[in-house]
């Protein structure tokens, strides 16, 4: 099951042009506000119409302007989770959840109790939306979309209206849904944290155009997006397996794919679990020799792959360590003094405290 | 005045107001919908037209009704052909009441439709609901408070309509003499003081009763959103 999107639309001076393929797992549409993310989602859902374009979901043509095909929203089988939940205020949570069945005549192919249990909303069923917290509302909205038996799921910044505590409450549910349902999920966000944690595929948008699309880990390691991925937020994603827990130290070791070991602050993750870590480029330091007498716990041998000189006091360096990409953001002065050049072997230093609970996420 | 005569007047008034509502409510909802949701040529004109009964002297509205719906009126003649008589009949009183109440019906309905979050209809759309199902399950229940507010306001207005009614259908006891017209007649009579007091009490009671009913319905509906 995959989703092919190809759209073009001009509204006033804004020219939107987007083309990407979303496979199983989460495809994140990332970009600053005004990049056209939500508009693309609405066009996939059938709530907005592009000038030209074609949208195919699992072989089913939802839209083909050239062929004159434009299925109305209610025939598209596209579940949508809106930023503001949009629960029906005059119905109980249960009636909201089952709306797709009793009003939309959708099949009951997903088990109600399982979804309610999965989202932790089985205790709210007889309540009305006005009495729910923001996080609860959003979970009900996700459940409502899932229970409408969709072929794919669209999420329009579902966490944007929530505070940080509520965001952390919802994120595991999103991961659970990704793993359990196997539905393609298109997830719109301008939060690097969420994207780093959730995205399998990443589509980077800027001013209505796709700057790049592809595997999230590869996309994160590309230096050519510049400000579109955020200078201060620039980071790389490392993948590994949770190894043993060092007793009493409060630390845990993660074996990176490619054999290097990484020490992180103790997480709740179990031994053997696959994890993804987000390492911010500005948390990585470089050293020509293996340093001693230093507080950095993580010292990884690396080779310089690519250097991006910016029109600023900073330099972005792309490294390869054990087959994985790692970005470092250093000053131009350090770059000059160390004589950093492509192919150079050196050591990347990462502070253990920079890899906390929030930068770790469980993967299948 | 006997009790049975008073009862007859009250029942006639209720009948006239009820029939006026039955026919004007759906029409008013349609007009409110058009004004709230659609842009079309002549929208301002329609808006002005339905506000007219509110700003024109009622006696003028009554006269215009007579011109259009009187036995020799433009429509009255045709209606007479199919056996529907309006002038000087209780049905005409209902028409006058409906026309006069119309702007009061449209306004709260229009506001309710305009204030509805259309995002809810979009959500229903993505969940598989057709336009009609969206309307029945989401739109209408949520604008219902506005519809009821309009209905109660309009009903109270229809109950007390005077100027257009007396001009269009005159003041015929047992046929077109509603509460207001009865009070007017009694005030003309030197012996009517006591009866006037009774009629005025009934009239005020009905008006207060409708407003209380509207409040109660409104509270019941609002509770949906607060549980």
PDB file of N, CA, C and O in Angstrom, chain A residues 4-8 17-20 50 52-56 63:
ATOM      1  N   UNK A   4       0.776   7.818  -4.047  1.00  0.00           N
ATOM      2  CA  UNK A   4       1.537   8.637  -4.994  1.00  0.00           C
ATOM      3  C   UNK A   4       0.842   9.974  -5.149  1.00  0.00           C
ATOM      4  O   UNK A   4      -0.348  10.024  -5.445  1.00  0.00           O
ATOM      5  N   UNK A   5       1.593  11.024  -4.938  1.00  0.00           N
ATOM      6  CA  UNK A   5       1.019  12.364  -4.988  1.00  0.00           C
ATOM      7  C   UNK A   5       1.777  13.211  -5.994  1.00  0.00           C
ATOM      8  O   UNK A   5       3.007  13.225  -6.003  1.00  0.00           O
ATOM      9  N   UNK A   6       1.032  13.867  -6.857  1.00  0.00           N
ATOM     10  CA  UNK A   6       1.630  14.799  -7.802  1.00  0.00           C
ATOM     11  C   UNK A   6       0.632  15.928  -7.995  1.00  0.00           C
ATOM     12  O   UNK A   6      -0.455  15.719  -8.511  1.00  0.00           O
ATOM     13  N   UNK A   7       0.983  17.122  -7.514  1.00  0.00           N
ATOM     14  CA  UNK A   7       0.022  18.217  -7.483  1.00  0.00           C
ATOM     15  C   UNK A   7       0.627  19.507  -7.993  1.00  0.00           C
ATOM     16  O   UNK A   7       1.817  19.750  -7.841  1.00  0.00           O
ATOM     17  N   UNK A   8      -0.218  20.334  -8.569  1.00  0.00           N
ATOM     18  CA  UNK A   8       0.213  21.676  -8.923  1.00  0.00           C
ATOM     19  C   UNK A   8      -0.974  22.593  -8.747  1.00  0.00           C
ATOM     20  O   UNK A   8      -2.063  22.299  -9.216  1.00  0.00           O
ATOM     21  N   UNK A  17       3.764  23.179  -5.817  1.00  0.00           N
ATOM     22  CA  UNK A  17       4.101  22.097  -6.718  1.00  0.00           C
ATOM     23  C   UNK A  17       4.703  20.973  -5.883  1.00  0.00           C
ATOM     24  O   UNK A  17       5.762  21.142  -5.284  1.00  0.00           O
ATOM     25  N   UNK A  18       4.027  19.856  -5.831  1.00  0.00           N
ATOM     26  CA  UNK A  18       4.510  18.797  -4.951  1.00  0.00           C
ATOM     27  C   UNK A  18       4.398  17.445  -5.623  1.00  0.00           C
ATOM     28  O   UNK A  18       3.418  17.138  -6.294  1.00  0.00           O
ATOM     29  N   UNK A  19       5.421  16.646  -5.421  1.00  0.00           N
ATOM     30  CA  UNK A  19       5.441  15.319  -5.997  1.00  0.00           C
ATOM     31  C   UNK A  19       6.196  14.413  -5.033  1.00  0.00           C
ATOM     32  O   UNK A  19       7.342  14.705  -4.687  1.00  0.00           O
ATOM     33  N   UNK A  20       5.559  13.371  -4.561  1.00  0.00           N
ATOM     34  CA  UNK A  20       6.255  12.434  -3.676  1.00  0.00           C
ATOM     35  C   UNK A  20       5.480  11.134  -3.579  1.00  0.00           C
ATOM     36  O   UNK A  20       4.318  11.058  -3.984  1.00  0.00           O
ATOM     37  N   UNK A  50      -6.546  20.843  -6.486  1.00  0.00           N
ATOM     38  CA  UNK A  50      -5.410  21.429  -7.195  1.00  0.00           C
ATOM     39  C   UNK A  50      -5.795  21.752  -8.644  1.00  0.00           C
ATOM     40  O   UNK A  50      -6.789  21.227  -9.138  1.00  0.00           O
ATOM     41  N   UNK A  52      -3.908  21.061 -11.344  1.00  0.00           N
ATOM     42  CA  UNK A  52      -3.629  19.823 -12.058  1.00  0.00           C
ATOM     43  C   UNK A  52      -3.050  18.852 -11.043  1.00  0.00           C
ATOM     44  O   UNK A  52      -2.547  19.257 -10.007  1.00  0.00           O
ATOM     45  N   UNK A  53      -3.106  17.580 -11.360  1.00  0.00           N
ATOM     46  CA  UNK A  53      -2.499  16.629 -10.437  1.00  0.00           C
ATOM     47  C   UNK A  53      -3.120  15.262 -10.499  1.00  0.00           C
ATOM     48  O   UNK A  53      -4.137  15.040 -11.168  1.00  0.00           O
ATOM     49  N   UNK A  54      -2.480  14.362  -9.778  1.00  0.00           N
ATOM     50  CA  UNK A  54      -2.913  12.971  -9.748  1.00  0.00           C
ATOM     51  C   UNK A  54      -2.569  12.421  -8.374  1.00  0.00           C
ATOM     52  O   UNK A  54      -1.458  12.625  -7.869  1.00  0.00           O
ATOM     53  N   UNK A  55      -3.529  11.764  -7.766  1.00  0.00           N
ATOM     54  CA  UNK A  55      -3.298  11.141  -6.456  1.00  0.00           C
ATOM     55  C   UNK A  55      -3.784   9.699  -6.540  1.00  0.00           C
ATOM     56  O   UNK A  55      -4.938   9.447  -6.889  1.00  0.00           O
ATOM     57  N   UNK A  56      -2.888   8.761  -6.259  1.00  0.00           N
ATOM     58  CA  UNK A  56      -3.249   7.348  -6.315  1.00  0.00           C
ATOM     59  C   UNK A  56      -2.908   6.710  -4.974  1.00  0.00           C
ATOM     60  O   UNK A  56      -1.792   6.842  -4.491  1.00  0.00           O
ATOM     61  N   UNK A  63      -7.687  11.092  -7.539  1.00  0.00           N
ATOM     62  CA  UNK A  63      -7.770  12.331  -8.299  1.00  0.00           C
ATOM     63  C   UNK A  63      -6.906  12.202  -9.545  1.00  0.00           C
ATOM     64  O   UNK A  63      -5.789  11.697  -9.480  1.00  0.00           O
TER      65      UNK A  63
END
